[in-house]
Short mmCIF file of C-alpha atoms in Angstrom, two decimals:
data_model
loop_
_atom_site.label_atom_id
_atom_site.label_comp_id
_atom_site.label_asym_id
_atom_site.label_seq_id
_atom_site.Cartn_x
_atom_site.Cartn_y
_atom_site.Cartn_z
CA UNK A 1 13.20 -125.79 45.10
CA UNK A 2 10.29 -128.08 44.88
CA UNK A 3 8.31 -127.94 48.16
CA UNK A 4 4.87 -129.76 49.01
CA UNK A 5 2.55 -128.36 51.32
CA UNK A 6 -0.26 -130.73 52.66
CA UNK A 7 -3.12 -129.58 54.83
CA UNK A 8 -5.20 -130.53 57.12
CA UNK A 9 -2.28 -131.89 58.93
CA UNK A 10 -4.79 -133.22 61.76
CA UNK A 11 -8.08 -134.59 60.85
CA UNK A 12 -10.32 -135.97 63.16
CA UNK A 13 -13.25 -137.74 61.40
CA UNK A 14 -16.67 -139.66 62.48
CA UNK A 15 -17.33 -142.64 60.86
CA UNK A 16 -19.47 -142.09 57.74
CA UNK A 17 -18.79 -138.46 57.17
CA UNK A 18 -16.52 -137.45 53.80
CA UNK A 19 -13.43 -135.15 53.71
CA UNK A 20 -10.95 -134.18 51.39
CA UNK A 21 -7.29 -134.24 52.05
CA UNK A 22 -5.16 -131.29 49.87
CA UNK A 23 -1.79 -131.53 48.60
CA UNK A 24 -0.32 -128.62 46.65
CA UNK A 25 3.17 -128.53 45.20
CA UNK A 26 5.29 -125.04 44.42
CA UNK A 27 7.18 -126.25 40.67
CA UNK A 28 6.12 -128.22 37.65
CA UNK A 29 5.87 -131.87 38.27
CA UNK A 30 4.09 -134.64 36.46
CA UNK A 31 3.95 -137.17 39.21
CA UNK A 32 2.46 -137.49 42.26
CA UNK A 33 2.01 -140.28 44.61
CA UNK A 34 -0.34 -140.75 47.85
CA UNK A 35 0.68 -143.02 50.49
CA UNK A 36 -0.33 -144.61 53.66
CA UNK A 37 1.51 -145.18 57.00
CA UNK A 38 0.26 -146.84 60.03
CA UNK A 39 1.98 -146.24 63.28
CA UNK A 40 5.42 -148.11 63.50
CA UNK A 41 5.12 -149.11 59.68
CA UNK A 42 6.51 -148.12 56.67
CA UNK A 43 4.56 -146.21 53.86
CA UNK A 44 1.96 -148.30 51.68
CA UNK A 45 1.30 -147.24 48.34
CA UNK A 46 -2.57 -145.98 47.50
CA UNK A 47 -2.31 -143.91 44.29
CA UNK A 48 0.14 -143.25 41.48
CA UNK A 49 -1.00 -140.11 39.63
CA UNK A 50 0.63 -139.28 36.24
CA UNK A 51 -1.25 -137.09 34.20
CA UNK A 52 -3.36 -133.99 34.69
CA UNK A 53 -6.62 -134.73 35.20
CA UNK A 54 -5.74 -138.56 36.62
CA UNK A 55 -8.47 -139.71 38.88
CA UNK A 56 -8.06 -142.92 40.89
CA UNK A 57 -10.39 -144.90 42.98
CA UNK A 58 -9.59 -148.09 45.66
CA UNK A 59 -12.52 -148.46 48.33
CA UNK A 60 -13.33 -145.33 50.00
CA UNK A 61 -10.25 -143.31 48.71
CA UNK A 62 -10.64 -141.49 45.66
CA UNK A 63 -7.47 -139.26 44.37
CA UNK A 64 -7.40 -136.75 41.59
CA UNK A 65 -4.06 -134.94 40.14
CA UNK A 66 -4.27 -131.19 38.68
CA UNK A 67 -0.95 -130.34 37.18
CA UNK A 68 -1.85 -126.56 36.21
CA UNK A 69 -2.93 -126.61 39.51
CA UNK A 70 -0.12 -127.76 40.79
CA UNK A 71 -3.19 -129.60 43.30
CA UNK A 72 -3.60 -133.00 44.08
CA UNK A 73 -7.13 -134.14 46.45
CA UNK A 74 -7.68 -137.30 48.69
CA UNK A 75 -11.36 -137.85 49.02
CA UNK A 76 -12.24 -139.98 51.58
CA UNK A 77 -16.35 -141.22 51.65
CA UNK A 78 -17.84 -142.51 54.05
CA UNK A 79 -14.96 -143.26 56.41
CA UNK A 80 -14.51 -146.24 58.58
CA UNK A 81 -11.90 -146.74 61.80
CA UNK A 82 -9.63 -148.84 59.68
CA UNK A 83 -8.73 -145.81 57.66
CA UNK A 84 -7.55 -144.11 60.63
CA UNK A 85 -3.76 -143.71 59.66
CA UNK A 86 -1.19 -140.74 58.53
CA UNK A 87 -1.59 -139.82 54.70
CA UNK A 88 1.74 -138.31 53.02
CA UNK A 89 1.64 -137.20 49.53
CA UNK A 90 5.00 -137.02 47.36
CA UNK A 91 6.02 -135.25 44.02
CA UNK A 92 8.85 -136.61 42.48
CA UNK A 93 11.03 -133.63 41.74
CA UNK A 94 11.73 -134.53 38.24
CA UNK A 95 9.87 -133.71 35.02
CA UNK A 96 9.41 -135.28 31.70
CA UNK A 97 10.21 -138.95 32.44
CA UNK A 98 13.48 -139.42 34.32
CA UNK A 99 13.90 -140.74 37.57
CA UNK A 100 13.77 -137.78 40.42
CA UNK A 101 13.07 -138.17 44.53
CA UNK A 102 10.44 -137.58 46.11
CA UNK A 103 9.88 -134.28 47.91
CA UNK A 104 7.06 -135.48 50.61
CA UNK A 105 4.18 -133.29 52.80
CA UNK A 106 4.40 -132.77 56.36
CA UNK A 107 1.42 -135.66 56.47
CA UNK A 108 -1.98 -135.60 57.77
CA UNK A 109 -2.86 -137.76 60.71
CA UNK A 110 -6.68 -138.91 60.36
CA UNK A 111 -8.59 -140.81 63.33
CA UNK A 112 -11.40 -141.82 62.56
CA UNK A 113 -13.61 -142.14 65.33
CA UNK A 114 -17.35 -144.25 66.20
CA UNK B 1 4.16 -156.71 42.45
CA UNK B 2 8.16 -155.05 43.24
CA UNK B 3 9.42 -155.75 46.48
CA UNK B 4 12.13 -154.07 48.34
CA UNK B 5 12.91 -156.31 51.58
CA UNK B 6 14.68 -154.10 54.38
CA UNK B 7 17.21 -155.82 57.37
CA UNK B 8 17.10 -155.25 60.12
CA UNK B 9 13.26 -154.53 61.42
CA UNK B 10 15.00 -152.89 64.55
CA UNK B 11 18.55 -152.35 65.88
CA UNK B 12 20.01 -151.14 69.07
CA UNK B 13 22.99 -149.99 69.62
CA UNK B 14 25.59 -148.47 71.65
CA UNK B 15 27.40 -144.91 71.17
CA UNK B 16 30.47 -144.84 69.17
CA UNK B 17 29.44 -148.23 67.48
CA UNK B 18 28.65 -148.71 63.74
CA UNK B 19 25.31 -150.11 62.51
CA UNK B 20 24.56 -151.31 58.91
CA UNK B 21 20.87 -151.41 56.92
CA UNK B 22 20.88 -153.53 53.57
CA UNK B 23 18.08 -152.96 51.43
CA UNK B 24 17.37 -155.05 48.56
CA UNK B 25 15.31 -155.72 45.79
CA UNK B 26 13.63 -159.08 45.31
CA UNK B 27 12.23 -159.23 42.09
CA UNK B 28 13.74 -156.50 40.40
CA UNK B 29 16.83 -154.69 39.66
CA UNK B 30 17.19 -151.22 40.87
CA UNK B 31 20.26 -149.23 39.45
CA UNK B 32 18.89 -146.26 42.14
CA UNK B 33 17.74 -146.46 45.44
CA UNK B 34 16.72 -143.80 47.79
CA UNK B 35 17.48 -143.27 51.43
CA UNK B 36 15.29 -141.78 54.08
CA UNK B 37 15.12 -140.55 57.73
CA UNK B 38 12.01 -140.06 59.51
CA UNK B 39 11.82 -138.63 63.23
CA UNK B 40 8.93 -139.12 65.27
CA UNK B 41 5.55 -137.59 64.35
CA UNK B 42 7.38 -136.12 61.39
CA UNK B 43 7.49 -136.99 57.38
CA UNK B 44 10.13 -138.49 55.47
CA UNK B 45 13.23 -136.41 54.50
CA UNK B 46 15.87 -137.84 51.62
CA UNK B 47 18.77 -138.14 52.67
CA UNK B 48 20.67 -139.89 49.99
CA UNK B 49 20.38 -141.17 46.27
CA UNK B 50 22.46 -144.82 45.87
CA UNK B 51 23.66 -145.20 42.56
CA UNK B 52 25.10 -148.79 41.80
CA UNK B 53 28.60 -148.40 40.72
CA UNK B 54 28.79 -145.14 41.39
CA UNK B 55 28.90 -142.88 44.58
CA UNK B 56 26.11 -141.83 46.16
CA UNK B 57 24.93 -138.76 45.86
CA UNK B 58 24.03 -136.78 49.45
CA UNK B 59 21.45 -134.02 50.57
CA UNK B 60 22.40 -130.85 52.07
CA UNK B 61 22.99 -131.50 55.73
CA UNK B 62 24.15 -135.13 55.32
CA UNK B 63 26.79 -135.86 56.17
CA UNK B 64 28.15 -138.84 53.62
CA UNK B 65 31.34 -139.97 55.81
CA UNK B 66 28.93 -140.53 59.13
CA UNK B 67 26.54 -141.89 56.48
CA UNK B 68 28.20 -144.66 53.99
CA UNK B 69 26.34 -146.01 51.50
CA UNK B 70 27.30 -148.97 49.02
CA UNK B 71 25.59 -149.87 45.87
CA UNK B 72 27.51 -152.43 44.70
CA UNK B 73 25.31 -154.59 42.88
CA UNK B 74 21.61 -154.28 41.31
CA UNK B 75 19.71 -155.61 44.03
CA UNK B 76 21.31 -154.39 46.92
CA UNK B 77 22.85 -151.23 48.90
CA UNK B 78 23.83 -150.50 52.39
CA UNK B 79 23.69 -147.77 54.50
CA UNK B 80 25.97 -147.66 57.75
CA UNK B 81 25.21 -145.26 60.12
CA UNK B 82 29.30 -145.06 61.29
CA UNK B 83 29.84 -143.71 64.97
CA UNK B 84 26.58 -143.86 65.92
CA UNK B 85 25.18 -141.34 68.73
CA UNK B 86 21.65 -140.72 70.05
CA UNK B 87 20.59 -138.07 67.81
CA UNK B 88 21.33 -140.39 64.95
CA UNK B 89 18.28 -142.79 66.66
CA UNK B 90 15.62 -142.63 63.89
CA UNK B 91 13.55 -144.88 61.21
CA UNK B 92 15.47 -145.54 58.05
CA UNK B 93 13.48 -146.59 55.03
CA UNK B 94 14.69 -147.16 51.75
CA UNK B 95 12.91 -147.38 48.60
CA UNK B 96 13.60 -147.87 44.91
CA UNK B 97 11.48 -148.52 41.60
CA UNK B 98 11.14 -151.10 39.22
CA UNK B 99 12.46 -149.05 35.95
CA UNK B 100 11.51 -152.33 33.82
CA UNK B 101 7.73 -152.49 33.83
CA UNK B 102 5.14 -149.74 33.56
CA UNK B 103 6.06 -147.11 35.66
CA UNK B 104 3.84 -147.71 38.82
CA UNK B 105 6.34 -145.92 42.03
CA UNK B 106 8.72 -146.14 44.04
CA UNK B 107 8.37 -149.24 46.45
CA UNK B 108 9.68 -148.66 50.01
CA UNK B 109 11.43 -151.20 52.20
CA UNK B 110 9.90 -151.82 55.86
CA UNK B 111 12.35 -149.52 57.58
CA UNK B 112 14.74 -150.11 60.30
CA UNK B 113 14.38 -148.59 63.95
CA UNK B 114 17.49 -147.06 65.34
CA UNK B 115 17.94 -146.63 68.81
CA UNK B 116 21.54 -145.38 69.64
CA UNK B 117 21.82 -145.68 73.70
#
């Protein structure tokens, strides 16, 4: 059984400091996906990781898959109040190209404060 | 980009009454879309895979007869939430992925707020 385990699961940030957001998953899995939800909202897509190695960048998020691992990171630089938000990762629970679901983290609430 | 459009935003309801949730997809077709149930301050659980065509295929724990979903055509399935009762009050989300262009996720619908009273 494929479960994801996501720490800190509480982060409480000043602006301009960096921090790194861990997501490690128990089986073999070749995709993993960050996402973004604000309070009330449904989940925003940041980053679509599908190889070992992937690193992606948007603004001040930077994510980075390791499949041997098993390890994904969400690097967060400099940080600003608008990024103040809960941050699930997901591995789909399929390998090798067919369609699985997603097996999500607990989620990590950041506030980001002045 | 793929859109999934979820209706309604928010429903209330009373015990013992049935609620439905379409979710569709605008610009795509999805043969599978996924079902989810989040409770306050916690993450997302699946609950159920819709198939179009086919029957849905449930989670441990759900039950499918409370919980009837209908695929019945490539750009839209319903769940309805059948004898509703307060611990069913919850945010339903649905997502589903655009199969025909480079893979790029799983796009998820805006959810729907439950409130059984």
């Amino acid at each position: 059984e494929l479960k994801v385990e996501q720490n800190p699961l509480f982060l409480s940030m000043q602006e301009g400091k960096n921090y790194t957001i861990y997501c490690n998953y128990s089986t073999t899995s070749d995709r993993l996906y960050w996402y973004r939800q604000d309070p009330g909202k449904s989940l925003e897509s940041l980053f679509v990781l599908l190889s070992n190695g992937a690193v992606k960048q948007e603004g001040r998020l930077m994510a980075s898959l390791d499949t041997k691992a098993r390890l994904s990171t969400l690097h967060i630089t400099a940080a600003v109040h608008d990024l103040s938000a809960t941050y699930f990762c997901a591995v789909d629970d399929s390998y090798g190209g067919s369609q699985g679901n997603l097996i999500f983290g607990k989620g990590t609430k950041l506030s980001v404060k002045p | 980009g793929a859109v999934v459009s979820q209706h309604p935003s928010w429903v209330i309801c009373k015990s013992g009454t049935s609620v439905k949730i379409e979710c569709r997809s605008l610009d795509f077709q999805a043969t599978t879309m996924f079902w989810y149930r989040q409770f306050p301050k916690q993450s997302l659980m699946l609950m159920a895979t819709s198939n179009e065509g086919s029957k849905a295929t449930y989670e441990q724990g759900v039950e499918k007869d409370k919980f009837l979903i209908n695929h019945a055509s490539l750009t839209l399935s319903t769940l309805t939430v059948t004898s509703a009762h307060p611990e069913d009050s919850s945010f339903y989300i649905c997502s589903a992925s655009d199969q025909g262009r480079d893979w790029r996720g799983y796009t998820f619908g805006s959810g729907t707020r439950l409130t059984v009273v």
